PDB file of C-alpha atoms in Angstrom:
ATOM      1  CA  MET A   1     -48.305 207.723 -49.765  1.00  0.00           C
ATOM      2  CA  GLN A   2     -45.949 205.028 -48.512  1.00  0.00           C
ATOM      3  CA  ASN A   3     -46.471 203.338 -51.972  1.00  0.00           C
ATOM      4  CA  CYS A   4     -45.557 206.312 -53.766  1.00  0.00           C
ATOM      5  CA  HIS A   5     -42.389 206.844 -52.095  1.00  0.00           C
ATOM      6  CA  LEU A   6     -41.750 203.385 -52.828  1.00  0.00           C
ATOM      7  CA  LYS A   7     -42.682 203.764 -56.354  1.00  0.00           C
ATOM      8  CA  ILE A   8     -40.290 206.791 -56.803  1.00  0.00           C
ATOM      9  CA  PHE A   9     -37.458 205.073 -55.148  1.00  0.00           C
ATOM     10  CA  ALA A  10     -37.697 202.256 -57.422  1.00  0.00           C
ATOM     11  CA  ASP A  11     -37.836 204.445 -60.557  1.00  0.00           C
ATOM     12  CA  ILE A  12     -34.528 206.161 -59.166  1.00  0.00           C
ATOM     13  CA  LEU A  13     -33.038 202.814 -58.837  1.00  0.00           C
ATOM     14  CA  LEU A  14     -33.917 201.889 -62.028  1.00  0.00           C
ATOM     15  CA  VAL A  15     -32.326 204.984 -63.796  1.00  0.00           C
ATOM     16  CA  PHE A  16     -29.263 204.691 -62.031  1.00  0.00           C
ATOM     17  CA  THR A  17     -28.905 201.122 -62.615  1.00  0.00           C
ATOM     18  CA  ILE A  18     -29.458 201.912 -66.412  1.00  0.00           C
ATOM     19  CA  LEU A  19     -26.912 205.058 -66.046  1.00  0.00           C
ATOM     20  CA  LEU A  20     -24.506 202.680 -64.457  1.00  0.00           C
ATOM     21  CA  LEU A  21     -24.771 200.054 -67.503  1.00  0.00           C
ATOM     22  CA  VAL A  22     -24.171 202.921 -70.076  1.00  0.00           C
ATOM     23  CA  PHE A  23     -21.269 204.011 -68.240  1.00  0.00           C
ATOM     24  CA  ASN A  24     -19.607 200.926 -67.640  1.00  0.00           C
ATOM     25  CA  TYR A  25     -20.399 199.739 -71.299  1.00  0.00           C
ATOM     26  CA  SER A  26     -19.362 203.216 -72.802  1.00  0.00           C
ATOM     27  CA  TYR A  27     -15.963 202.682 -70.798  1.00  0.00           C
ATOM     28  CA  TRP A  28     -15.207 199.372 -71.993  1.00  0.00           C
ATOM     29  CA  LYS A  29     -15.653 200.408 -75.527  1.00  0.00           C
ATOM     30  CA  ILE A  30     -13.377 203.455 -75.171  1.00  0.00           C
ATOM     31  CA  ALA A  31     -11.012 201.225 -73.282  1.00  0.00           C
ATOM     32  CA  LYS A  32     -11.048 198.588 -75.941  1.00  0.00           C
ATOM     33  CA  TYR A  33     -10.656 200.838 -78.844  1.00  0.00           C
ATOM     34  CA  GLU A  34      -7.879 202.767 -76.883  1.00  0.00           C
ATOM     35  CA  THR A  35      -5.882 199.326 -76.580  1.00  0.00           C
ATOM     36  CA  HIS A  36      -6.669 198.426 -80.034  1.00  0.00           C
ATOM     37  CA  TYR A  37      -5.661 201.721 -81.487  1.00  0.00           C
ATOM     38  CA  ILE A  38      -2.197 202.187 -79.492  1.00  0.00           C
ATOM     39  CA  THR A  39      -0.974 198.770 -80.755  1.00  0.00           C
ATOM     40  CA  LYS A  40      -1.327 199.969 -84.186  1.00  0.00           C
ATOM     41  CA  PRO A  41       1.410 202.151 -86.202  1.00  0.00           C
ATOM     42  CA  LYS A  42       0.468 205.974 -86.678  1.00  0.00           C
ATOM     43  CA  GLY A  43      -0.740 206.173 -89.833  1.00  0.00           C
ATOM     44  CA  PHE A  44      -0.777 208.958 -92.329  1.00  0.00           C
ATOM     45  CA  PHE A  45      -1.368 209.589 -96.107  1.00  0.00           C
ATOM     46  CA  PRO A  46       1.905 210.501 -97.752  1.00  0.00           C
ATOM     47  CA  LEU A  47       2.010 213.792 -99.820  1.00  0.00           C
ATOM     48  CA  GLY A  48       1.657 212.500-103.601  1.00  0.00           C
ATOM     49  CA  ASN A  49       3.491 213.365-106.629  1.00  0.00           C
ATOM     50  CA  ASN A  50       1.480 214.826-109.404  1.00  0.00           C
ATOM     51  CA  GLY A  51       4.340 214.925-111.746  1.00  0.00           C
ATOM     52  CA  LYS A  52       3.377 218.721-112.742  1.00  0.00           C
ATOM     53  CA  TYR A  53       6.786 220.028-111.248  1.00  0.00           C
ATOM     54  CA  LYS A  54       8.827 221.613-114.320  1.00  0.00           C
ATOM     55  CA  SER A  55      12.471 221.031-113.579  1.00  0.00           C
ATOM     56  CA  ASN A  56      15.598 222.241-115.260  1.00  0.00           C
ATOM     57  CA  TYR A  57      18.411 220.109-116.761  1.00  0.00           C
ATOM     58  CA  ARG A  58      21.985 220.277-117.746  1.00  0.00           C
ATOM     59  CA  ILE A  59      22.835 218.135-120.799  1.00  0.00           C
ATOM     60  CA  TRP A  60      26.039 217.107-122.323  1.00  0.00           C
ATOM     61  CA  ASN A  61      25.409 215.894-125.933  1.00  0.00           C
ATOM     62  CA  LYS A  62      28.684 214.489-126.681  1.00  0.00           C
ATOM     63  CA  PRO A  63      28.990 211.918-123.642  1.00  0.00           C
ATOM     64  CA  LYS A  64      25.297 211.662-123.465  1.00  0.00           C
ATOM     65  CA  VAL A  65      25.071 212.710-119.761  1.00  0.00           C
ATOM     66  CA  LEU A  66      21.926 214.416-118.505  1.00  0.00           C
ATOM     67  CA  LEU A  67      22.185 215.983-114.851  1.00  0.00           C
ATOM     68  CA  CYS A  68      19.118 217.277-112.873  1.00  0.00           C
ATOM     69  CA  SER A  69      20.387 218.899-109.526  1.00  0.00           C
ATOM     70  CA  GLU A  70      19.277 221.704-107.373  1.00  0.00           C
ATOM     71  CA  PHE A  71      22.781 222.012-105.692  1.00  0.00           C
ATOM     72  CA  PRO A  72      24.829 225.058-107.810  1.00  0.00           C
ATOM     73  CA  ASN A  73      28.390 223.582-107.244  1.00  0.00           C
ATOM     74  CA  THR A  74      27.410 220.260-108.985  1.00  0.00           C
ATOM     75  CA  LEU A  75      27.134 222.017-112.271  1.00  0.00           C
ATOM     76  CA  ASP A  76      30.425 223.935-111.696  1.00  0.00           C
ATOM     77  CA  PHE A  77      32.578 221.002-111.259  1.00  0.00           C
ATOM     78  CA  LEU A  78      30.905 218.769-113.822  1.00  0.00           C
ATOM     79  CA  ASP A  79      31.532 221.580-116.075  1.00  0.00           C
ATOM     80  CA  ILE A  80      35.131 221.240-115.292  1.00  0.00           C
ATOM     81  CA  LEU A  81      34.928 217.341-116.084  1.00  0.00           C
ATOM     82  CA  LEU A  82      32.769 217.473-119.003  1.00  0.00           C
ATOM     83  CA  PRO A  83      32.835 219.925-122.103  1.00  0.00           C
ATOM     84  CA  ASP A  84      30.088 222.053-123.584  1.00  0.00           C
ATOM     85  CA  GLY A  85      27.167 221.617-121.330  1.00  0.00           C
ATOM     86  CA  VAL A  86      23.891 223.236-122.134  1.00  0.00           C
ATOM     87  CA  ASN A  87      20.903 223.938-119.809  1.00  0.00           C
ATOM     88  CA  LYS A  88      17.505 222.654-120.960  1.00  0.00           C
ATOM     89  CA  THR A  89      14.155 223.615-119.374  1.00  0.00           C
ATOM     90  CA  HIS A  90      11.264 220.868-119.197  1.00  0.00           C
ATOM     91  CA  ASP A  91       9.466 222.441-122.300  1.00  0.00           C
ATOM     92  CA  GLU A  92      12.370 222.502-124.292  1.00  0.00           C
ATOM     93  CA  ILE A  93      12.799 218.768-123.684  1.00  0.00           C
ATOM     94  CA  PHE A  94       9.190 217.735-123.746  1.00  0.00           C
ATOM     95  CA  SER A  95       7.389 220.152-125.876  1.00  0.00           C
ATOM     96  CA  GLU A  96       7.951 218.412-129.313  1.00  0.00           C
ATOM     97  CA  SER A  97       7.978 214.806-128.149  1.00  0.00           C
ATOM     98  CA  LYS A  98       5.489 212.308-128.117  1.00  0.00           C
ATOM     99  CA  PHE A  99       7.022 210.456-124.919  1.00  0.00           C
ATOM    100  CA  ALA A 100       6.594 211.317-121.154  1.00  0.00           C
ATOM    101  CA  ASN A 101       9.842 210.106-119.780  1.00  0.00           C
ATOM    102  CA  LEU A 102      13.450 211.472-120.356  1.00  0.00           C
ATOM    103  CA  LYS A 103      15.000 208.315-120.975  1.00  0.00           C
ATOM    104  CA  ASN A 104      12.783 207.776-124.352  1.00  0.00           C
ATOM    105  CA  VAL A 105      12.717 211.311-125.273  1.00  0.00           C
ATOM    106  CA  LEU A 106      16.700 211.546-125.193  1.00  0.00           C
ATOM    107  CA  GLU A 107      17.270 208.507-126.989  1.00  0.00           C
ATOM    108  CA  ASN A 108      14.499 208.991-129.613  1.00  0.00           C
ATOM    109  CA  ASN A 109      16.450 212.194-130.147  1.00  0.00           C
ATOM    110  CA  SER A 110      19.830 210.497-130.469  1.00  0.00           C
ATOM    111  CA  ASN A 111      18.868 207.570-132.694  1.00  0.00           C
ATOM    112  CA  GLY A 112      18.681 205.338-129.812  1.00  0.00           C
ATOM    113  CA  THR A 113      22.032 206.231-128.161  1.00  0.00           C
ATOM    114  CA  LEU A 114      21.799 205.492-124.385  1.00  0.00           C
ATOM    115  CA  TRP A 115      22.214 208.495-122.075  1.00  0.00           C
ATOM    116  CA  LYS A 116      23.329 208.645-118.296  1.00  0.00           C
ATOM    117  CA  LEU A 117      20.895 210.095-116.176  1.00  0.00           C
ATOM    118  CA  ILE A 118      22.559 211.478-113.118  1.00  0.00           C
ATOM    119  CA  ILE A 119      20.639 213.144-110.056  1.00  0.00           C
ATOM    120  CA  PHE A 120      22.125 214.566-106.851  1.00  0.00           C
ATOM    121  CA  ILE A 121      19.794 213.806-104.037  1.00  0.00           C
ATOM    122  CA  HIS A 122      20.133 214.919-100.093  1.00  0.00           C
ATOM    123  CA  ASN A 123      18.892 213.260 -96.964  1.00  0.00           C
ATOM    124  CA  PRO A 124      15.447 214.782 -96.435  1.00  0.00           C
ATOM    125  CA  MET A 125      15.792 216.000 -93.010  1.00  0.00           C
ATOM    126  CA  GLU A 126      19.398 217.538 -93.485  1.00  0.00           C
ATOM    127  CA  ARG A 127      18.133 219.283 -96.402  1.00  0.00           C
ATOM    128  CA  PHE A 128      14.946 220.695 -94.781  1.00  0.00           C
ATOM    129  CA  MET A 129      16.941 221.727 -91.996  1.00  0.00           C
ATOM    130  CA  LYS A 130      19.894 223.481 -94.196  1.00  0.00           C
ATOM    131  CA  ASN A 131      17.138 225.423 -96.172  1.00  0.00           C
ATOM    132  CA  PHE A 132      15.159 226.455 -93.275  1.00  0.00           C
ATOM    133  CA  MET A 133      18.147 227.708 -91.131  1.00  0.00           C
ATOM    134  CA  ASP A 134      19.254 229.674 -94.104  1.00  0.00           C
ATOM    135  CA  TYR A 135      16.014 231.088 -95.106  1.00  0.00           C
ATOM    136  CA  CYS A 136      13.538 230.995 -92.487  1.00  0.00           C
ATOM    137  CA  GLY A 137      15.151 230.231 -89.194  1.00  0.00           C
ATOM    138  CA  MET A 138      16.017 232.808 -86.338  1.00  0.00           C
ATOM    139  CA  ASN A 139      18.543 235.402 -87.701  1.00  0.00           C
ATOM    140  CA  SER A 140      18.635 233.549 -90.768  1.00  0.00           C
ATOM    141  CA  LYS A 141      21.264 233.765 -93.500  1.00  0.00           C
ATOM    142  CA  TYR A 142      19.212 235.782 -95.725  1.00  0.00           C
ATOM    143  CA  GLY A 143      16.957 237.612 -93.197  1.00  0.00           C
ATOM    144  CA  THR A 144      13.853 236.534 -94.660  1.00  0.00           C
ATOM    145  CA  GLU A 145      12.293 234.751 -91.710  1.00  0.00           C
ATOM    146  CA  SER A 146       9.692 237.395 -91.063  1.00  0.00           C
ATOM    147  CA  THR A 147       8.682 237.691 -94.587  1.00  0.00           C
ATOM    148  CA  SER A 148       5.788 236.154 -96.820  1.00  0.00           C
ATOM    149  CA  PHE A 149       8.502 233.772 -98.227  1.00  0.00           C
ATOM    150  CA  CYS A 150       8.596 231.875 -94.859  1.00  0.00           C
ATOM    151  CA  PHE A 151       4.810 232.310 -94.145  1.00  0.00           C
ATOM    152  CA  TYR A 152       5.702 235.240 -91.508  1.00  0.00           C
ATOM    153  CA  CYS A 153       6.505 232.701 -89.044  1.00  0.00           C
ATOM    154  CA  ASN A 154       9.487 234.593 -87.564  1.00  0.00           C
ATOM    155  CA  GLY A 155      11.776 231.452 -87.268  1.00  0.00           C
ATOM    156  CA  GLU A 156       9.441 229.359 -85.268  1.00  0.00           C
ATOM    157  CA  ILE A 157       9.459 225.992 -87.103  1.00  0.00           C
ATOM    158  CA  ASN A 158       6.251 224.711 -85.680  1.00  0.00           C
ATOM    159  CA  CYS A 159       4.604 227.580 -87.545  1.00  0.00           C
ATOM    160  CA  PHE A 160       6.431 226.983 -90.798  1.00  0.00           C
ATOM    161  CA  LEU A 161       6.191 223.486 -91.062  1.00  0.00           C
ATOM    162  CA  THR A 162       2.377 223.451 -90.515  1.00  0.00           C
ATOM    163  CA  ARG A 163       1.998 226.045 -92.956  1.00  0.00           C
ATOM    164  CA  LEU A 164       4.575 224.650 -95.669  1.00  0.00           C
ATOM    165  CA  PHE A 165       2.409 221.169 -95.464  1.00  0.00           C
ATOM    166  CA  ASP A 166      -0.828 223.181 -96.210  1.00  0.00           C
ATOM    167  CA  TYR A 167       0.955 225.193 -99.290  1.00  0.00           C
ATOM    168  CA  LEU A 168       2.424 222.022-100.546  1.00  0.00           C
ATOM    169  CA  ASN A 169      -0.637 220.052-100.064  1.00  0.00           C
ATOM    170  CA  GLU A 170      -2.321 222.743-102.687  1.00  0.00           C
ATOM    171  CA  LYS A 171       0.539 222.428-104.973  1.00  0.00           C
ATOM    172  CA  CYS A 172      -0.023 218.773-105.209  1.00  0.00           C
ATOM    173  CA  LEU A 173      -3.442 218.944-106.106  1.00  0.00           C
ATOM    174  CA  MET A 174      -2.699 221.173-109.239  1.00  0.00           C
ATOM    175  CA  ARG A 175      -3.611 220.267-112.488  1.00  0.00           C
ATOM    176  CA  GLU A 176      -1.312 222.213-114.743  1.00  0.00           C
ATOM    177  CA  ARG A 177       2.394 221.781-114.841  1.00  0.00           C
ATOM    178  CA  PHE A 178       4.054 224.362-112.925  1.00  0.00           C
ATOM    179  CA  ILE A 179       7.352 226.401-112.795  1.00  0.00           C
ATOM    180  CA  PRO A 180       8.804 226.228-109.586  1.00  0.00           C
ATOM    181  CA  THR A 181       9.287 229.262-107.246  1.00  0.00           C
ATOM    182  CA  LEU A 182      12.429 229.564-104.830  1.00  0.00           C
ATOM    183  CA  ARG A 183      10.403 228.031-102.336  1.00  0.00           C
ATOM    184  CA  ASP A 184       9.300 224.889-104.020  1.00  0.00           C
ATOM    185  CA  LYS A 185      13.171 224.581-105.255  1.00  0.00           C
ATOM    186  CA  LEU A 186      14.101 224.669-101.560  1.00  0.00           C
ATOM    187  CA  PHE A 187      11.250 222.573 -99.648  1.00  0.00           C
ATOM    188  CA  ALA A 188       9.281 220.786-102.005  1.00  0.00           C
ATOM    189  CA  PRO A 189       9.833 216.804-101.962  1.00  0.00           C
ATOM    190  CA  GLN A 190      12.824 215.645-104.399  1.00  0.00           C
ATOM    191  CA  PHE A 191      10.546 213.004-105.702  1.00  0.00           C
ATOM    192  CA  TRP A 192       8.456 215.841-107.063  1.00  0.00           C
ATOM    193  CA  LYS A 193      11.258 216.870-109.347  1.00  0.00           C
ATOM    194  CA  CYS A 194      13.373 215.583-112.395  1.00  0.00           C
ATOM    195  CA  ASN A 195      10.430 213.799-113.786  1.00  0.00           C
ATOM    196  CA  LEU A 196      11.200 211.063-111.086  1.00  0.00           C
ATOM    197  CA  LYS A 197       7.562 209.813-111.240  1.00  0.00           C
ATOM    198  CA  LEU A 198       8.411 208.065-114.447  1.00  0.00           C
ATOM    199  CA  ASP A 199      12.040 208.243-114.599  1.00  0.00           C
ATOM    200  CA  ALA A 200      13.219 207.021-111.190  1.00  0.00           C
ATOM    201  CA  SER A 201      14.473 203.499-112.193  1.00  0.00           C
ATOM    202  CA  TYR A 202      16.633 205.257-115.017  1.00  0.00           C
ATOM    203  CA  TYR A 203      18.702 207.731-112.931  1.00  0.00           C
ATOM    204  CA  ASN A 204      22.148 207.284-111.195  1.00  0.00           C
ATOM    205  CA  ILE A 205      21.349 208.659-107.662  1.00  0.00           C
ATOM    206  CA  ILE A 206      23.975 209.964-105.867  1.00  0.00           C
ATOM    207  CA  GLN A 207      23.643 211.102-102.454  1.00  0.00           C
ATOM    208  CA  VAL A 208      25.409 214.350-101.693  1.00  0.00           C
ATOM    209  CA  ASN A 209      25.529 213.953 -97.781  1.00  0.00           C
ATOM    210  CA  ASP A 210      27.663 210.973 -98.375  1.00  0.00           C
ATOM    211  CA  LYS A 211      30.867 213.226 -98.208  1.00  0.00           C
ATOM    212  CA  ASN A 212      33.225 210.053 -98.038  1.00  0.00           C
ATOM    213  CA  ASN A 213      31.918 208.262-101.364  1.00  0.00           C
ATOM    214  CA  PHE A 214      30.156 211.170-103.101  1.00  0.00           C
ATOM    215  CA  PHE A 215      32.850 212.518-105.725  1.00  0.00           C
ATOM    216  CA  ASP A 216      34.473 208.829-106.441  1.00  0.00           C
ATOM    217  CA  GLU A 217      30.938 207.402-106.861  1.00  0.00           C
ATOM    218  CA  LEU A 218      30.424 210.410-109.720  1.00  0.00           C
ATOM    219  CA  THR A 219      33.489 209.526-111.514  1.00  0.00           C
ATOM    220  CA  SER A 220      32.985 205.815-111.159  1.00  0.00           C
ATOM    221  CA  ILE A 221      29.547 206.463-113.052  1.00  0.00           C
ATOM    222  CA  LEU A 222      31.277 208.514-115.976  1.00  0.00           C
ATOM    223  CA  LYS A 223      33.977 206.150-116.009  1.00  0.00           C
ATOM    224  CA  ASN A 224      31.913 203.294-116.650  1.00  0.00           C
ATOM    225  CA  SER A 225      30.059 205.217-119.402  1.00  0.00           C
ATOM    226  CA  ASN A 226      33.325 205.276-121.351  1.00  0.00           C
ATOM    227  CA  ILE A 227      33.464 208.919-120.571  1.00  0.00           C
ATOM    228  CA  SER A 228      37.095 210.370-120.469  1.00  0.00           C
ATOM    229  CA  ILE A 229      38.237 211.643-117.047  1.00  0.00           C
ATOM    230  CA  ILE A 230      42.077 211.931-116.428  1.00  0.00           C
ATOM    231  CA  ASP A 231      42.584 211.225-112.770  1.00  0.00           C
ATOM    232  CA  LYS A 232      44.931 213.212-110.627  1.00  0.00           C
ATOM    233  CA  SER A 233      44.906 216.051-113.201  1.00  0.00           C
ATOM    234  CA  ILE A 234      44.657 219.454-112.369  1.00  0.00           C
ATOM    235  CA  GLU A 235      41.302 219.901-113.442  1.00  0.00           C
ATOM    236  CA  TYR A 236      40.378 216.623-111.696  1.00  0.00           C
ATOM    237  CA  GLN A 237      41.433 217.750-108.245  1.00  0.00           C
ATOM    238  CA  LYS A 238      39.817 221.226-108.740  1.00  0.00           C
ATOM    239  CA  ALA A 239      36.746 219.407-109.311  1.00  0.00           C
ATOM    240  CA  LYS A 240      37.133 217.398-106.208  1.00  0.00           C
ATOM    241  CA  GLU A 241      37.958 220.616-104.063  1.00  0.00           C
ATOM    242  CA  MET A 242      34.663 222.129-105.569  1.00  0.00           C
ATOM    243  CA  SER A 243      32.536 219.239-104.535  1.00  0.00           C
ATOM    244  CA  LEU A 244      33.583 219.474-100.899  1.00  0.00           C
ATOM    245  CA  LEU A 245      31.857 222.923-100.806  1.00  0.00           C
ATOM    246  CA  LEU A 246      28.656 220.859-100.806  1.00  0.00           C
ATOM    247  CA  HIS A 247      29.316 219.613 -97.311  1.00  0.00           C
ATOM    248  CA  ASN A 248      29.814 222.740 -95.438  1.00  0.00           C
ATOM    249  CA  LYS A 249      28.445 222.559 -91.878  1.00  0.00           C
ATOM    250  CA  GLU A 250      25.633 224.304 -90.547  1.00  0.00           C
ATOM    251  CA  ASN A 251      25.675 226.022 -86.954  1.00  0.00           C
ATOM    252  CA  LYS A 252      25.525 223.167 -84.732  1.00  0.00           C
ATOM    253  CA  THR A 253      23.900 224.597 -81.802  1.00  0.00           C
ATOM    254  CA  ILE A 254      21.118 226.076 -83.914  1.00  0.00           C
ATOM    255  CA  LEU A 255      20.626 223.140 -85.882  1.00  0.00           C
ATOM    256  CA  ASP A 256      20.424 220.987 -82.847  1.00  0.00           C
ATOM    257  CA  PHE A 257      17.861 223.528 -81.470  1.00  0.00           C
ATOM    258  CA  TYR A 258      15.602 223.082 -84.138  1.00  0.00           C
ATOM    259  CA  GLU A 259      15.871 219.070 -85.031  1.00  0.00           C
ATOM    260  CA  ASN A 260      15.205 218.651 -81.487  1.00  0.00           C
ATOM    261  CA  ILE A 261      11.785 220.416 -81.606  1.00  0.00           C
ATOM    262  CA  LEU A 262      11.044 218.603 -84.584  1.00  0.00           C
ATOM    263  CA  THR A 263      11.920 215.338 -83.830  1.00  0.00           C
ATOM    264  CA  LYS A 264      10.395 215.419 -80.124  1.00  0.00           C
ATOM    265  CA  ASN A 265       6.820 216.583 -81.337  1.00  0.00           C
ATOM    266  CA  ASP A 266       4.870 213.697 -82.815  1.00  0.00           C
ATOM    267  CA  TYR A 267       2.518 216.162 -84.512  1.00  0.00           C
ATOM    268  CA  LEU A 268       5.347 218.091 -86.335  1.00  0.00           C
ATOM    269  CA  LEU A 269       7.317 215.004 -87.181  1.00  0.00           C
ATOM    270  CA  THR A 270       4.136 213.280 -88.677  1.00  0.00           C
ATOM    271  CA  LYS A 271       3.530 216.467 -90.911  1.00  0.00           C
ATOM    272  CA  PHE A 272       7.228 216.422 -91.992  1.00  0.00           C
ATOM    273  CA  ILE A 273       7.262 212.612 -92.896  1.00  0.00           C
ATOM    274  CA  THR A 274       3.977 213.037 -94.672  1.00  0.00           C
ATOM    275  CA  ILE A 275       5.743 215.703 -96.872  1.00  0.00           C
ATOM    276  CA  TYR A 276       8.827 213.716 -97.476  1.00  0.00           C
ATOM    277  CA  PHE A 277       7.824 209.962 -97.239  1.00  0.00           C
ATOM    278  CA  PHE A 278       8.503 209.255-100.880  1.00  0.00           C
ATOM    279  CA  ASP A 279      12.030 210.851-100.639  1.00  0.00           C
ATOM    280  CA  TYR A 280      12.594 208.582 -97.568  1.00  0.00           C
ATOM    281  CA  TYR A 281      11.122 205.689 -99.574  1.00  0.00           C
ATOM    282  CA  THR A 282      12.567 206.311-103.068  1.00  0.00           C
ATOM    283  CA  PHE A 283      16.071 206.943-102.150  1.00  0.00           C
ATOM    284  CA  SER A 284      16.278 204.325 -99.495  1.00  0.00           C
ATOM    285  CA  TYR A 285      17.041 206.903 -96.373  1.00  0.00           C
ATOM    286  CA  GLU A 286      15.990 205.457 -92.876  1.00  0.00           C
ATOM    287  CA  ILE A 287      12.795 207.329 -91.971  1.00  0.00           C
ATOM    288  CA  PRO A 288      12.941 209.178 -88.246  1.00  0.00           C
ATOM    289  CA  TYR A 289      11.212 207.152 -85.785  1.00  0.00           C
ATOM    290  CA  PHE A 290       7.763 208.651 -84.629  1.00  0.00           C
TER     291      PHE A 290
END
């Protein structure tokens, strides 16, 4: 009987020892993995650009200027500076051409004459916040925060950004070219637009959020292309005043509220940077810390 008890005790001790060794080994492996992980930068796969987004353009044939812009006022004041501009869709430009990039299409259609390609872009965070507040934030300007346009998120930025990510991820995988909806125009990455996948290196990029240099940089580009602009004329001043409308400030309190939610939440910020990574990279904006 005593030998039986000793055997049971020995078996229990053996099992306990094995379990203790397994626990210690597992703890060591987990600790080693976590130490390795937290020393690495957080990784993610940026939302790509399939080049299927059909942009619209404004073309001035005489000075050979093409503008791609989603900001309505830019067309208005450029029409003051440049005469006889016409709107062109993606299909109107590319449908009868053997070329895939704008530069070659335009120069081929004008016997090799060089064109000036201009694009207005916006800081990704500022652009997202402005459009979100106008359309999908609490008490939005257009009262659409509780509609399907904003994924029925009722002004909640975490809900909206999560569903926007899924929506744009599906768009990114589309095989056919698509005409952008209003939601695409407002929230799709700017890098998707204007045939930038192939023409990014040919564009003169102007950042509309640079209030101090925005208009001067634009007129400098036009002058360097031998495009006639009369400085200090009534038209020049009118165009400059119109350009300042692009820099209207949003409600600072609401802006700070939403921006704080986004930038203080690692999950949301990672989603945001995943969507707009190539905007930050291509246009040399500083990526928010996360």
